[in-house]
Coordinates of C-alpha atoms in Angstrom, one line a residue:
Chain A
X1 CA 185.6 97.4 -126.2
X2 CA 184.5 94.3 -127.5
X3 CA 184.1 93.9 -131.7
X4 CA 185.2 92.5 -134.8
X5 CA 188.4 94.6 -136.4
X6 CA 189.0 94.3 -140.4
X7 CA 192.4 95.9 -142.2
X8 CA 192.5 97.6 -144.6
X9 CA 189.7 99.7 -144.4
X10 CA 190.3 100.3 -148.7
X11 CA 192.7 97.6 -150.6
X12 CA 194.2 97.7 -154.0
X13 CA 195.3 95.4 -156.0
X14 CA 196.9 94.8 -159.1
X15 CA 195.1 91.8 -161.5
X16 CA 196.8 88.5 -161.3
X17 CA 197.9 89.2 -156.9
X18 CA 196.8 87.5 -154.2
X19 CA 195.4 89.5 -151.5
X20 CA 194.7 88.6 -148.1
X21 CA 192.0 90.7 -146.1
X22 CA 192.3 90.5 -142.2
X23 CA 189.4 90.1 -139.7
X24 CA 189.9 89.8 -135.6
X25 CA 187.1 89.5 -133.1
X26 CA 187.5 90.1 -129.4
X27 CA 184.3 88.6 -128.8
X28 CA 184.9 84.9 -128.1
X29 CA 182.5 83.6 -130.8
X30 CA 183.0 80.7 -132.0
X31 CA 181.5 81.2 -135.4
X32 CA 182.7 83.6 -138.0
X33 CA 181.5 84.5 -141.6
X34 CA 182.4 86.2 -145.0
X35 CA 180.6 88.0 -147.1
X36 CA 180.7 89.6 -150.6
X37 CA 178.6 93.0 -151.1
X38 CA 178.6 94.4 -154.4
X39 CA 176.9 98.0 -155.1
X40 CA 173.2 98.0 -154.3
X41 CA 173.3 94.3 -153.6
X42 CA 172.8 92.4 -150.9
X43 CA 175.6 90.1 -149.5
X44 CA 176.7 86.8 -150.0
X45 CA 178.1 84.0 -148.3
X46 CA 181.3 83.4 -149.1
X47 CA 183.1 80.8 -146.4
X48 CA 181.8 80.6 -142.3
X49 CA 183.8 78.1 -139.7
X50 CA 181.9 77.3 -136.7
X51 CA 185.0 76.0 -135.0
X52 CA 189.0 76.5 -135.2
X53 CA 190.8 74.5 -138.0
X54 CA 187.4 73.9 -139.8
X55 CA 185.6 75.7 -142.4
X56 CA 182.6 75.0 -145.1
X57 CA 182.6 76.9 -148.5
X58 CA 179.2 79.7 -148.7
X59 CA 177.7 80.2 -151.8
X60 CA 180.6 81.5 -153.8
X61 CA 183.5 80.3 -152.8
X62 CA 185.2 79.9 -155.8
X63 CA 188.3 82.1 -155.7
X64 CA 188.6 82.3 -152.2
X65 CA 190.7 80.6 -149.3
X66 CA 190.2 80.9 -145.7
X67 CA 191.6 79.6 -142.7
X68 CA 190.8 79.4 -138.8
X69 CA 194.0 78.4 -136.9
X70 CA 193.0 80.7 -133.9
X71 CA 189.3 81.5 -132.9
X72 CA 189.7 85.4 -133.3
X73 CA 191.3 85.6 -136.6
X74 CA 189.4 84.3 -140.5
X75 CA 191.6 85.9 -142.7
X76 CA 190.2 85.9 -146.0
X77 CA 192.4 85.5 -149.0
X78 CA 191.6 86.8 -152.8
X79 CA 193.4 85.0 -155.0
X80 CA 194.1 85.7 -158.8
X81 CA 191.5 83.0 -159.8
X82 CA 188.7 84.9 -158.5
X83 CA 187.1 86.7 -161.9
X84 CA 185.7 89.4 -160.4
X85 CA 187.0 90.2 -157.2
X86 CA 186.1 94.4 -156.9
X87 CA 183.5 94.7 -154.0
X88 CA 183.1 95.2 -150.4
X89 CA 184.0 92.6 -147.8
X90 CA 182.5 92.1 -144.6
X91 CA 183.6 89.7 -141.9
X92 CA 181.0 88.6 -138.8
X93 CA 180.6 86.8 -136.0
X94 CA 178.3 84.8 -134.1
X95 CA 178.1 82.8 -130.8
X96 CA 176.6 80.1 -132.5
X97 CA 175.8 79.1 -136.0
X98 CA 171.5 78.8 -136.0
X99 CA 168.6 80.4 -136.6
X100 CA 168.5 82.6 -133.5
X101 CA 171.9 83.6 -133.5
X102 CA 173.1 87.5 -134.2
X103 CA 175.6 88.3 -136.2
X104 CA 177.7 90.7 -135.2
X105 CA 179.5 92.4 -138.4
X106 CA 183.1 94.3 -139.2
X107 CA 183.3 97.7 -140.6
X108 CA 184.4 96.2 -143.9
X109 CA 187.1 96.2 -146.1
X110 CA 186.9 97.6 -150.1
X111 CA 188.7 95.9 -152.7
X112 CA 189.7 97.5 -155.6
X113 CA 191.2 95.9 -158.7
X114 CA 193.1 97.7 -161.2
Chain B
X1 CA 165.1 78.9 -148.4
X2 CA 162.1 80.8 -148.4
X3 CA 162.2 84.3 -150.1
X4 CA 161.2 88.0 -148.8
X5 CA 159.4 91.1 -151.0
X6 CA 160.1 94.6 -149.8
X7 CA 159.5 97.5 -151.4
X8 CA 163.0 98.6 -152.7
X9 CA 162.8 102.1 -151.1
X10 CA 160.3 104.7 -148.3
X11 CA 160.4 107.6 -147.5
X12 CA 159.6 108.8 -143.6
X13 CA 159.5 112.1 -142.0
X14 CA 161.7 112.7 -138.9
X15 CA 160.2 112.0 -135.5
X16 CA 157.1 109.7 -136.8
X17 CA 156.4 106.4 -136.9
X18 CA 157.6 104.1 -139.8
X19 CA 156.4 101.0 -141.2
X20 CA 158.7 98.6 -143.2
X21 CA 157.1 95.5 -144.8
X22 CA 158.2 92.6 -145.7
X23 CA 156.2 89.7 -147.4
X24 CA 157.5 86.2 -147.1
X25 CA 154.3 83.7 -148.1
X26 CA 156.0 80.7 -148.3
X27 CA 157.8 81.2 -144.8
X28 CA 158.0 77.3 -143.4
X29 CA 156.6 76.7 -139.7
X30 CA 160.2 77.0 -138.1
X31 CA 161.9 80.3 -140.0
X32 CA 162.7 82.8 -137.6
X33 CA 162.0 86.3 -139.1
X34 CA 164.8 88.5 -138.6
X35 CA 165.7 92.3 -139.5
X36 CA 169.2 93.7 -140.0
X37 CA 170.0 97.5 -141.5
X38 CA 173.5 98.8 -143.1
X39 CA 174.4 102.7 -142.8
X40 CA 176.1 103.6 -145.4
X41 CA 179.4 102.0 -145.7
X42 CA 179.1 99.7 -142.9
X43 CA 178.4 96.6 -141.8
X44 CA 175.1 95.4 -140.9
X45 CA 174.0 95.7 -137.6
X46 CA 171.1 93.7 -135.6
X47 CA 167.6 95.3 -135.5
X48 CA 164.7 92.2 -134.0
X49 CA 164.0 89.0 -134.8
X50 CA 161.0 87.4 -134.2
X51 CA 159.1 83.6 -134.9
X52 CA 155.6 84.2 -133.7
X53 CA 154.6 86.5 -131.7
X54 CA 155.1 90.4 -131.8
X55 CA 158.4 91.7 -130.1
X56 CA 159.9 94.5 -129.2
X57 CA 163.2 95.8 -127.9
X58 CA 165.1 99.4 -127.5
X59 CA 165.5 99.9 -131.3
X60 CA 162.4 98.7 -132.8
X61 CA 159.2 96.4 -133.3
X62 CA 158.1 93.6 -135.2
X63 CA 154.7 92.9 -135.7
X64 CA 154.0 89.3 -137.3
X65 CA 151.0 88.5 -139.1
X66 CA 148.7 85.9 -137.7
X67 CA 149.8 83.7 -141.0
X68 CA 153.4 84.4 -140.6
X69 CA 153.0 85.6 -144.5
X70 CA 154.2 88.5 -144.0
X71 CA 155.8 91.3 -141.1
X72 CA 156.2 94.5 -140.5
X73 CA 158.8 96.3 -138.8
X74 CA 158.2 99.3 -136.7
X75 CA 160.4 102.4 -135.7
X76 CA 158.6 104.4 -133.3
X77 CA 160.0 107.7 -134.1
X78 CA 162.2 107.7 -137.1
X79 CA 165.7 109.6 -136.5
X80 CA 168.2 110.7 -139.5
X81 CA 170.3 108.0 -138.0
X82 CA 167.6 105.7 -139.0
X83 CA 168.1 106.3 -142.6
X84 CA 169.8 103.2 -144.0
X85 CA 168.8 99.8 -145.8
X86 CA 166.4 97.6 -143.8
X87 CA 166.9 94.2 -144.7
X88 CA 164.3 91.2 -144.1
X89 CA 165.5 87.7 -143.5
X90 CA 164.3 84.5 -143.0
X91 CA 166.3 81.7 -141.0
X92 CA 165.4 78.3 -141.1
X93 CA 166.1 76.0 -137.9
X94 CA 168.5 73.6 -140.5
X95 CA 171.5 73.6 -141.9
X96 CA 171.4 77.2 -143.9
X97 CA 170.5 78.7 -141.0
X98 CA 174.2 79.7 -140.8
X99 CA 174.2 81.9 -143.1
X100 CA 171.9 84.9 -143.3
X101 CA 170.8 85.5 -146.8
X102 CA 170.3 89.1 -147.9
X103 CA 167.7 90.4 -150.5
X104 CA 168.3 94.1 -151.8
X105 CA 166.5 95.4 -149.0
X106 CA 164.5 98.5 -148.4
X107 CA 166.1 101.9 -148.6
X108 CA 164.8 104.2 -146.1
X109 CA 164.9 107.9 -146.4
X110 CA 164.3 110.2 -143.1
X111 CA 163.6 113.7 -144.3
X112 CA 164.0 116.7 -141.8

């Protein structure tokens, strides 16, 4: 079946590690997306890449790395820098980045900090 | 980008129609109005999107105001499975577009 995958389903981390959350789609999209969900929130943008080895920063990326060196994997990396990095993390796809596209989104992955 | 108003939360009774609103009065000539919902703890999922005229698909309908101020989604006959948070976007034919930007939604409640 065709989809977006994202492990772990629940992450814990300790304060001060990096973490890096995985995200696989067997969709052939070309465009792929993080987001940030915090409880009873809506979500934000954290990095999209509309093509492999190139990405552009959402609306919070500080904290955050990405990287796209295959088009079915955007891990997403939590790094220690990132201030408040409890929440829920959805990855998503799209066959194109524009106003008509759908996005096609992961089961999502929750990060808690201790 | 322009900004949506929905109520933060309806109630529906199962098996009737709802109607989910969504005002968006300074929508530009080329946002496309789309509708996503989020189950409980899961990712959003697709409903309709629409730019002018009304449309319809398997899962629901959107009905757009001759203005374009304002749309209203429409589930014909409101399952428990429907009970989740509608969201109302707008997506502007520009650079943002990528991105879909999320509001808080409406929180719909399907009673038995």
């Amino acid at each position: 079946d065709g989809g977006i995958t994202q492990s772990p389903k629940y992450l814990f981390r300790k304060e001060g590690q990096n973490v890096t959350l995985s995200c696989e789609q067997n969709l052939n999209h070309d465009a792929m997306y993080w987001y940030r969900q915090d409880p009873g929130q809506g979500l934000r943008l954290i990095y999209y890449s509309q093509i492999v080895n190139d990405f552009q920063k959402g609306d919070i990326a500080e904290g955050y790395s990405v990287s796209r060196e295959k088009k079915e994997s955007f891990p997403l990396t939590v790094t220690s820098a990132q201030k408040n990095p409890t929440a829920f993390y959805l990855c998503a796809s799209s066959s194109i980045a524009g106003p008509t596209d759908t996005q096609y989104f992961g089961p999502g992955t929750r990060l808690t900090v201790l | 980008d322009a900004k949506t108003t929905q109520p933060n939360s309806m109630e529906s009774n199962e098996e009737e129609p709802v109607h989910l609103p969504c005002n968006h009065s300074t929508i530009s000539g080329t946002d496309y109005i789309h509708w996503y919902r989020q189950l409980p703890s899961q990712g959003p999922e697709y409903v309709i999107h629409g730019l002018t005229s009304n449309v319809n698909n398997r899962m629901a309908s959107l009905a757009i105001a001759e203005d374009r101020k304002s749309s209203t989604l429409i589930l014909h006959r409101a399952t428990l499975r429907d009970a989740a948070v509608y969201y109302c976007i707008l997506r502007r034919n520009s650079g943002s577009a990528r991105q879909l930007t999320f509001g808080s939604g409406t929180q719909l409640t399907v009673l038995p």
